[in-house]
CSV table of N, CA and C in Angstrom, one decimal:
chain,number,residue,atom,x,y,z
X,8,MET,N,16.9,-18.3,4.2
X,8,MET,CA,17.0,-18.6,2.8
X,8,MET,C,16.1,-17.8,2.0
X,9,SER,N,16.6,-17.2,0.9
X,9,SER,CA,15.7,-16.4,0.1
X,9,SER,C,14.9,-17.2,-0.8
X,10,GLU,N,13.8,-16.7,-1.3
X,10,GLU,CA,12.9,-17.4,-2.2
X,10,GLU,C,12.3,-16.4,-3.2
X,11,PHE,N,11.9,-17.0,-4.3
X,11,PHE,CA,11.2,-16.2,-5.4
X,11,PHE,C,9.8,-16.1,-5.1
X,12,LEU,N,9.2,-15.0,-5.2
X,12,LEU,CA,7.8,-14.8,-4.9
X,12,LEU,C,7.2,-14.1,-6.2
X,13,SER,N,6.0,-14.5,-6.5
X,13,SER,CA,5.3,-13.8,-7.7
X,13,SER,C,4.9,-12.4,-7.3
X,14,VAL,N,5.2,-11.5,-8.1
X,14,VAL,CA,4.9,-10.1,-7.9
X,14,VAL,C,3.8,-9.5,-8.8
X,15,ALA,N,3.9,-9.9,-10.1
X,15,ALA,CA,3.1,-9.4,-11.1
X,15,ALA,C,3.0,-10.4,-12.3
X,16,HIS,N,2.2,-10.0,-13.3
X,16,HIS,CA,2.1,-10.9,-14.5
X,16,HIS,C,2.7,-10.1,-15.7
X,17,VAL,N,3.2,-10.9,-16.6
X,17,VAL,CA,3.7,-10.3,-17.9
X,17,VAL,C,2.5,-9.5,-18.5
X,18,GLY,N,2.8,-8.3,-18.9
X,18,GLY,CA,1.7,-7.4,-19.4
X,18,GLY,C,1.2,-6.4,-18.4
X,19,ASP,N,1.6,-6.6,-17.1
X,19,ASP,CA,1.1,-5.6,-16.1
X,19,ASP,C,1.9,-4.3,-16.1
X,20,ILE,N,3.1,-4.3,-16.7
X,20,ILE,CA,3.9,-3.1,-16.8
X,20,ILE,C,4.2,-2.8,-18.2
X,21,ALA,N,4.0,-1.5,-18.6
X,21,ALA,CA,4.3,-1.1,-20.0
X,21,ALA,C,5.8,-1.0,-20.2
X,22,GLU,N,6.3,-1.2,-21.4
X,22,GLU,CA,7.7,-1.0,-21.7
X,22,GLU,C,8.1,0.4,-21.4
X,23,GLY,N,9.3,0.5,-20.7
X,23,GLY,CA,9.9,1.8,-20.4
X,23,GLY,C,9.2,2.5,-19.2
X,24,ARG,N,8.5,1.7,-18.4
X,24,ARG,CA,7.7,2.2,-17.2
X,24,ARG,C,8.0,1.4,-16.0
X,25,GLY,N,7.5,1.8,-14.9
X,25,GLY,CA,7.6,1.1,-13.6
X,25,GLY,C,6.3,1.1,-12.9
X,26,ARG,N,6.1,0.2,-11.9
X,26,ARG,CA,5.0,0.2,-11.1
X,26,ARG,C,5.4,-0.4,-9.7
X,27,THR,N,4.7,0.0,-8.7
X,27,THR,CA,4.9,-0.5,-7.4
X,27,THR,C,4.0,-1.6,-7.1
X,28,PHE,N,4.5,-2.7,-6.5
X,28,PHE,CA,3.7,-3.9,-6.0
X,28,PHE,C,4.0,-4.2,-4.6
X,29,ARG,N,3.0,-4.5,-3.8
X,29,ARG,CA,3.2,-4.9,-2.5
X,29,ARG,C,3.4,-6.4,-2.4
X,30,VAL,N,4.5,-6.8,-1.7
X,30,VAL,CA,4.8,-8.3,-1.6
X,30,VAL,C,5.1,-8.5,-0.1
X,31,GLY,N,4.2,-9.1,0.6
X,31,GLY,CA,4.3,-9.3,2.0
X,31,GLY,C,4.3,-7.9,2.7
X,32,ASP,N,5.4,-7.6,3.4
X,32,ASP,CA,5.5,-6.3,4.1
X,32,ASP,C,6.4,-5.4,3.3
X,33,ARG,N,6.7,-5.7,2.1
X,33,ARG,CA,7.6,-4.8,1.3
X,33,ARG,C,6.8,-4.2,0.1
X,34,GLU,N,7.3,-3.1,-0.3
X,34,GLU,CA,6.9,-2.5,-1.6
X,34,GLU,C,8.0,-2.6,-2.6
X,35,ILE,N,7.8,-3.2,-3.7
X,35,ILE,CA,8.8,-3.4,-4.7
X,35,ILE,C,8.5,-2.6,-6.0
X,36,ALA,N,9.4,-1.9,-6.5
X,36,ALA,CA,9.3,-1.2,-7.7
X,36,ALA,C,9.8,-2.1,-8.8
X,37,LEU,N,8.9,-2.4,-9.8
X,37,LEU,CA,9.2,-3.3,-10.9
X,37,LEU,C,9.2,-2.5,-12.2
X,38,PHE,N,10.2,-2.7,-13.0
X,38,PHE,CA,10.4,-1.9,-14.2
X,38,PHE,C,10.6,-2.9,-15.4
X,39,LEU,N,10.2,-2.4,-16.6
X,39,LEU,CA,10.4,-3.1,-17.8
X,39,LEU,C,11.1,-2.2,-18.8
X,40,LEU,N,12.4,-2.6,-19.1
X,40,LEU,CA,13.2,-1.8,-20.0
X,40,LEU,C,13.8,-2.7,-21.0
X,41,ASN,N,13.6,-2.5,-22.3
X,41,ASN,CA,14.1,-3.3,-23.4
X,41,ASN,C,13.8,-4.7,-23.3
X,42,GLY,N,12.6,-5.0,-22.8
X,42,GLY,CA,12.2,-6.4,-22.7
X,42,GLY,C,12.7,-7.1,-21.5
X,43,ARG,N,13.4,-6.4,-20.6
X,43,ARG,CA,13.9,-7.1,-19.4
X,43,ARG,C,13.3,-6.4,-18.1
X,44,TYR,N,13.0,-7.3,-17.1
X,44,TYR,CA,12.4,-6.8,-15.9
X,44,TYR,C,13.5,-6.5,-14.9
X,45,TYR,N,13.3,-5.5,-14.1
X,45,TYR,CA,14.2,-5.1,-13.0
X,45,TYR,C,13.4,-4.8,-11.7
X,46,ALA,N,13.9,-5.1,-10.6
X,46,ALA,CA,13.2,-4.8,-9.3
X,46,ALA,C,14.1,-4.1,-8.3
X,47,LEU,N,13.6,-3.1,-7.7
X,47,LEU,CA,14.3,-2.4,-6.7
X,47,LEU,C,13.3,-2.2,-5.5
X,48,ASP,N,13.9,-1.9,-4.4
X,48,ASP,CA,13.0,-1.5,-3.2
X,48,ASP,C,12.3,-0.2,-3.7
X,49,ASP,N,11.0,-0.1,-3.4
X,49,ASP,CA,10.3,1.1,-3.9
X,49,ASP,C,10.7,2.4,-3.2
X,50,ALA,N,11.2,2.3,-2.0
X,50,ALA,CA,11.6,3.5,-1.3
X,50,ALA,C,13.0,4.0,-1.7
X,51,CYS,N,13.0,5.3,-2.2
X,51,CYS,CA,14.3,5.9,-2.6
X,51,CYS,C,15.2,5.9,-1.3
X,52,PRO,N,16.4,5.5,-1.4
X,52,PRO,CA,17.3,5.5,-0.3
X,52,PRO,C,17.7,6.9,0.2
X,53,HIS,N,17.3,7.9,-0.5
X,53,HIS,CA,17.6,9.3,-0.1
X,53,HIS,C,16.5,9.8,0.9
X,54,MET,N,15.3,9.8,0.5
X,54,MET,CA,14.2,10.3,1.4
X,54,MET,C,12.9,9.5,1.3
X,55,GLY,N,13.0,8.3,0.7
X,55,GLY,CA,11.8,7.4,0.8
X,55,GLY,C,10.7,7.6,-0.3
X,56,ALA,N,10.9,8.5,-1.2
X,56,ALA,CA,9.9,8.6,-2.3
X,56,ALA,C,9.8,7.3,-3.1
X,57,SER,N,8.6,7.2,-3.7
X,57,SER,CA,8.4,6.0,-4.5
X,57,SER,C,9.2,6.0,-5.8
X,58,LEU,N,10.0,4.9,-6.0
X,58,LEU,CA,10.8,4.8,-7.2
X,58,LEU,C,9.8,4.2,-8.3
X,59,GLY,N,8.9,3.4,-8.0
X,59,GLY,CA,8.0,2.8,-8.9
X,59,GLY,C,7.1,3.9,-9.6
X,60,ALA,N,6.9,5.0,-8.9
X,60,ALA,CA,6.1,6.1,-9.5
X,60,ALA,C,7.0,7.1,-10.2
X,61,SER,N,8.2,6.8,-10.3
X,61,SER,CA,9.2,7.8,-11.0
X,61,SER,C,9.5,7.3,-12.4
X,62,ASP,N,10.1,8.2,-13.1
X,62,ASP,CA,10.4,8.0,-14.6
X,62,ASP,C,11.7,7.4,-14.8
X,63,LEU,N,11.9,6.7,-15.9
X,63,LEU,CA,13.1,6.2,-16.4
X,63,LEU,C,13.9,7.2,-17.3
X,64,ASP,N,15.2,7.2,-17.1
X,64,ASP,CA,16.0,7.9,-18.0
X,64,ASP,C,17.2,7.0,-18.4
X,65,GLY,N,17.1,6.5,-19.6
X,65,GLY,CA,18.2,5.5,-20.0
X,65,GLY,C,18.0,4.3,-19.2
X,66,ASP,N,19.1,3.8,-18.5
X,66,ASP,CA,19.1,2.6,-17.7
X,66,ASP,C,18.9,2.9,-16.2
X,67,ALA,N,18.3,4.1,-15.9
X,67,ALA,CA,18.1,4.4,-14.5
X,67,ALA,C,16.7,5.0,-14.2
X,68,VAL,N,16.3,4.8,-13.0
X,68,VAL,CA,15.1,5.5,-12.5
X,68,VAL,C,15.5,6.8,-11.9
X,69,VAL,N,14.8,7.8,-12.2
X,69,VAL,CA,15.1,9.1,-11.6
X,69,VAL,C,14.0,9.5,-10.6
X,70,CYS,N,14.3,9.5,-9.3
X,70,CYS,CA,13.4,9.7,-8.2
X,70,CYS,C,12.7,11.0,-8.5
X,71,ASN,N,11.3,11.0,-8.4
X,71,ASN,CA,10.6,12.2,-8.7
X,71,ASN,C,10.6,13.2,-7.6
X,72,ARG,N,11.2,13.0,-6.5
X,72,ARG,CA,11.2,14.0,-5.4
X,72,ARG,C,12.4,14.9,-5.5
X,73,HIS,N,13.7,14.3,-5.7
X,73,HIS,CA,14.8,15.2,-5.8
X,73,HIS,C,15.7,15.0,-7.0
X,74,MET,N,15.1,14.2,-8.0
X,74,MET,CA,15.7,14.0,-9.3
X,74,MET,C,17.1,13.2,-9.2
X,75,TRP,N,17.3,12.4,-8.2
X,75,TRP,CA,18.5,11.6,-8.2
X,75,TRP,C,18.2,10.3,-8.9
X,76,ALA,N,19.2,9.8,-9.7
X,76,ALA,CA,19.1,8.6,-10.5
X,76,ALA,C,19.7,7.4,-9.8
X,77,PHE,N,19.1,6.2,-10.1
X,77,PHE,CA,19.6,5.0,-9.6
X,77,PHE,C,19.5,4.0,-10.7
X,78,ARG,N,20.6,3.3,-11.0
X,78,ARG,CA,20.7,2.4,-12.1
X,78,ARG,C,19.9,1.1,-11.8
X,79,LEU,N,19.1,0.7,-12.8
X,79,LEU,CA,18.2,-0.4,-12.6
X,79,LEU,C,19.0,-1.7,-12.3
X,80,ALA,N,20.1,-1.9,-12.9
X,80,ALA,CA,20.9,-3.2,-12.8
X,80,ALA,C,21.5,-3.4,-11.5
X,81,ASP,N,22.0,-2.3,-10.9
X,81,ASP,CA,22.8,-2.5,-9.6
X,81,ASP,C,22.4,-1.5,-8.5
X,82,GLY,N,21.5,-0.6,-8.7
X,82,GLY,CA,21.0,0.3,-7.7
X,82,GLY,C,22.0,1.5,-7.4
X,83,THR,N,23.1,1.6,-8.1
X,83,THR,CA,24.1,2.6,-7.8
X,83,THR,C,23.6,4.0,-8.3
X,84,SER,N,24.1,5.0,-7.7
X,84,SER,CA,23.6,6.4,-8.1
X,84,SER,C,24.8,7.2,-8.6
X,85,PRO,N,24.7,7.7,-9.8
X,85,PRO,CA,25.8,8.6,-10.3
X,85,PRO,C,25.7,10.0,-9.6
X,86,ASP,N,24.5,10.3,-9.0
X,86,ASP,CA,24.3,11.6,-8.4
X,86,ASP,C,24.7,11.6,-6.9
X,87,ALA,N,24.7,10.4,-6.3
X,87,ALA,CA,25.0,10.3,-4.9
X,87,ALA,C,25.7,9.0,-4.6
X,88,PRO,N,27.0,8.9,-4.9
X,88,PRO,CA,27.7,7.7,-4.8
X,88,PRO,C,27.7,7.0,-3.5
X,89,THR,N,27.3,7.7,-2.4
X,89,THR,CA,27.2,7.0,-1.1
X,89,THR,C,25.8,6.3,-0.9
X,90,LEU,N,24.9,6.6,-1.8
X,90,LEU,CA,23.6,5.9,-1.7
X,90,LEU,C,23.4,4.8,-2.8
X,91,GLN,N,22.7,3.8,-2.4
X,91,GLN,CA,22.4,2.7,-3.3
X,91,GLN,C,21.1,2.1,-3.1
X,92,ALA,N,20.2,2.0,-4.1
X,92,ALA,CA,18.9,1.4,-4.0
X,92,ALA,C,19.1,-0.1,-3.9
X,93,THR,N,18.3,-0.8,-3.1
X,93,THR,CA,18.3,-2.2,-3.0
X,93,THR,C,17.7,-2.8,-4.2
X,94,VAL,N,18.4,-3.7,-4.9
X,94,VAL,CA,17.9,-4.4,-6.1
X,94,VAL,C,17.6,-5.9,-5.7
X,95,TYR,N,16.7,-6.4,-6.5
X,95,TYR,CA,16.3,-7.8,-6.3
X,95,TYR,C,16.4,-8.6,-7.6
X,96,GLU,N,16.8,-9.8,-7.5
X,96,GLU,CA,16.8,-10.7,-8.7
X,96,GLU,C,15.4,-10.9,-9.2
X,97,VAL,N,15.3,-10.9,-10.5
X,97,VAL,CA,13.9,-11.1,-11.2
X,97,VAL,C,14.0,-12.3,-12.1
X,98,ARG,N,12.9,-13.1,-12.2
X,98,ARG,CA,12.8,-14.1,-13.2
X,98,ARG,C,11.4,-14.1,-13.7
X,99,VAL,N,11.1,-14.7,-14.9
X,99,VAL,CA,9.8,-14.8,-15.4
X,99,VAL,C,9.6,-16.3,-15.6
X,100,VAL,N,8.5,-16.8,-14.9
X,100,VAL,CA,8.1,-18.2,-15.0
X,100,VAL,C,6.7,-18.2,-15.6
X,101,GLY,N,6.6,-18.7,-16.8
X,101,GLY,CA,5.3,-18.7,-17.5
X,101,GLY,C,4.9,-17.2,-17.7
X,102,ASP,N,3.8,-16.8,-17.1
X,102,ASP,CA,3.4,-15.4,-17.3
X,102,ASP,C,3.6,-14.6,-15.9
X,103,GLU,N,4.2,-15.3,-15.0
X,103,GLU,CA,4.4,-14.6,-13.7
X,103,GLU,C,5.8,-14.0,-13.6
X,104,ILE,N,5.9,-12.8,-13.1
X,104,ILE,CA,7.1,-12.1,-12.8
X,104,ILE,C,7.4,-12.3,-11.3
X,105,GLN,N,8.6,-12.9,-11.1
X,105,GLN,CA,8.9,-13.3,-9.7
X,105,GLN,C,10.2,-12.6,-9.3
X,106,VAL,N,10.2,-12.2,-8.0
X,106,VAL,CA,11.4,-11.5,-7.4
X,106,VAL,C,11.9,-12.3,-6.2
X,107,ARG,N,13.2,-12.4,-6.1
X,107,ARG,CA,13.8,-13.1,-5.0
X,107,ARG,C,14.0,-12.1,-3.9
X,108,LEU,N,13.3,-12.5,-2.8
X,108,LEU,CA,13.4,-11.7,-1.6
X,108,LEU,C,14.2,-12.4,-0.5
X,109,PRO,N,15.0,-11.7,0.3
X,109,PRO,CA,15.8,-12.3,1.3
X,109,PRO,C,14.9,-12.9,2.5
């Protein structure tokens, strides 16, 4: 059964940016865009570069290694349709940002 785990606090991530957070044995890339939080597996599905350390372009994170984009909402890539980043459900409870992990 999946559960929500606290990853960060409101204010830990600047608008339009991302950061990587360790949660148990996982690294989660957490982004804040237009007041909404998004969470993806930090490892790019192409070659494992950090998505949390990469830049946003519109509604997608652009991997800083090979410049492939992955949409924050669903992890799909317009650059590589066969690749998809793992996305996680996010909620805010009080000042805690929580992610649902399987």
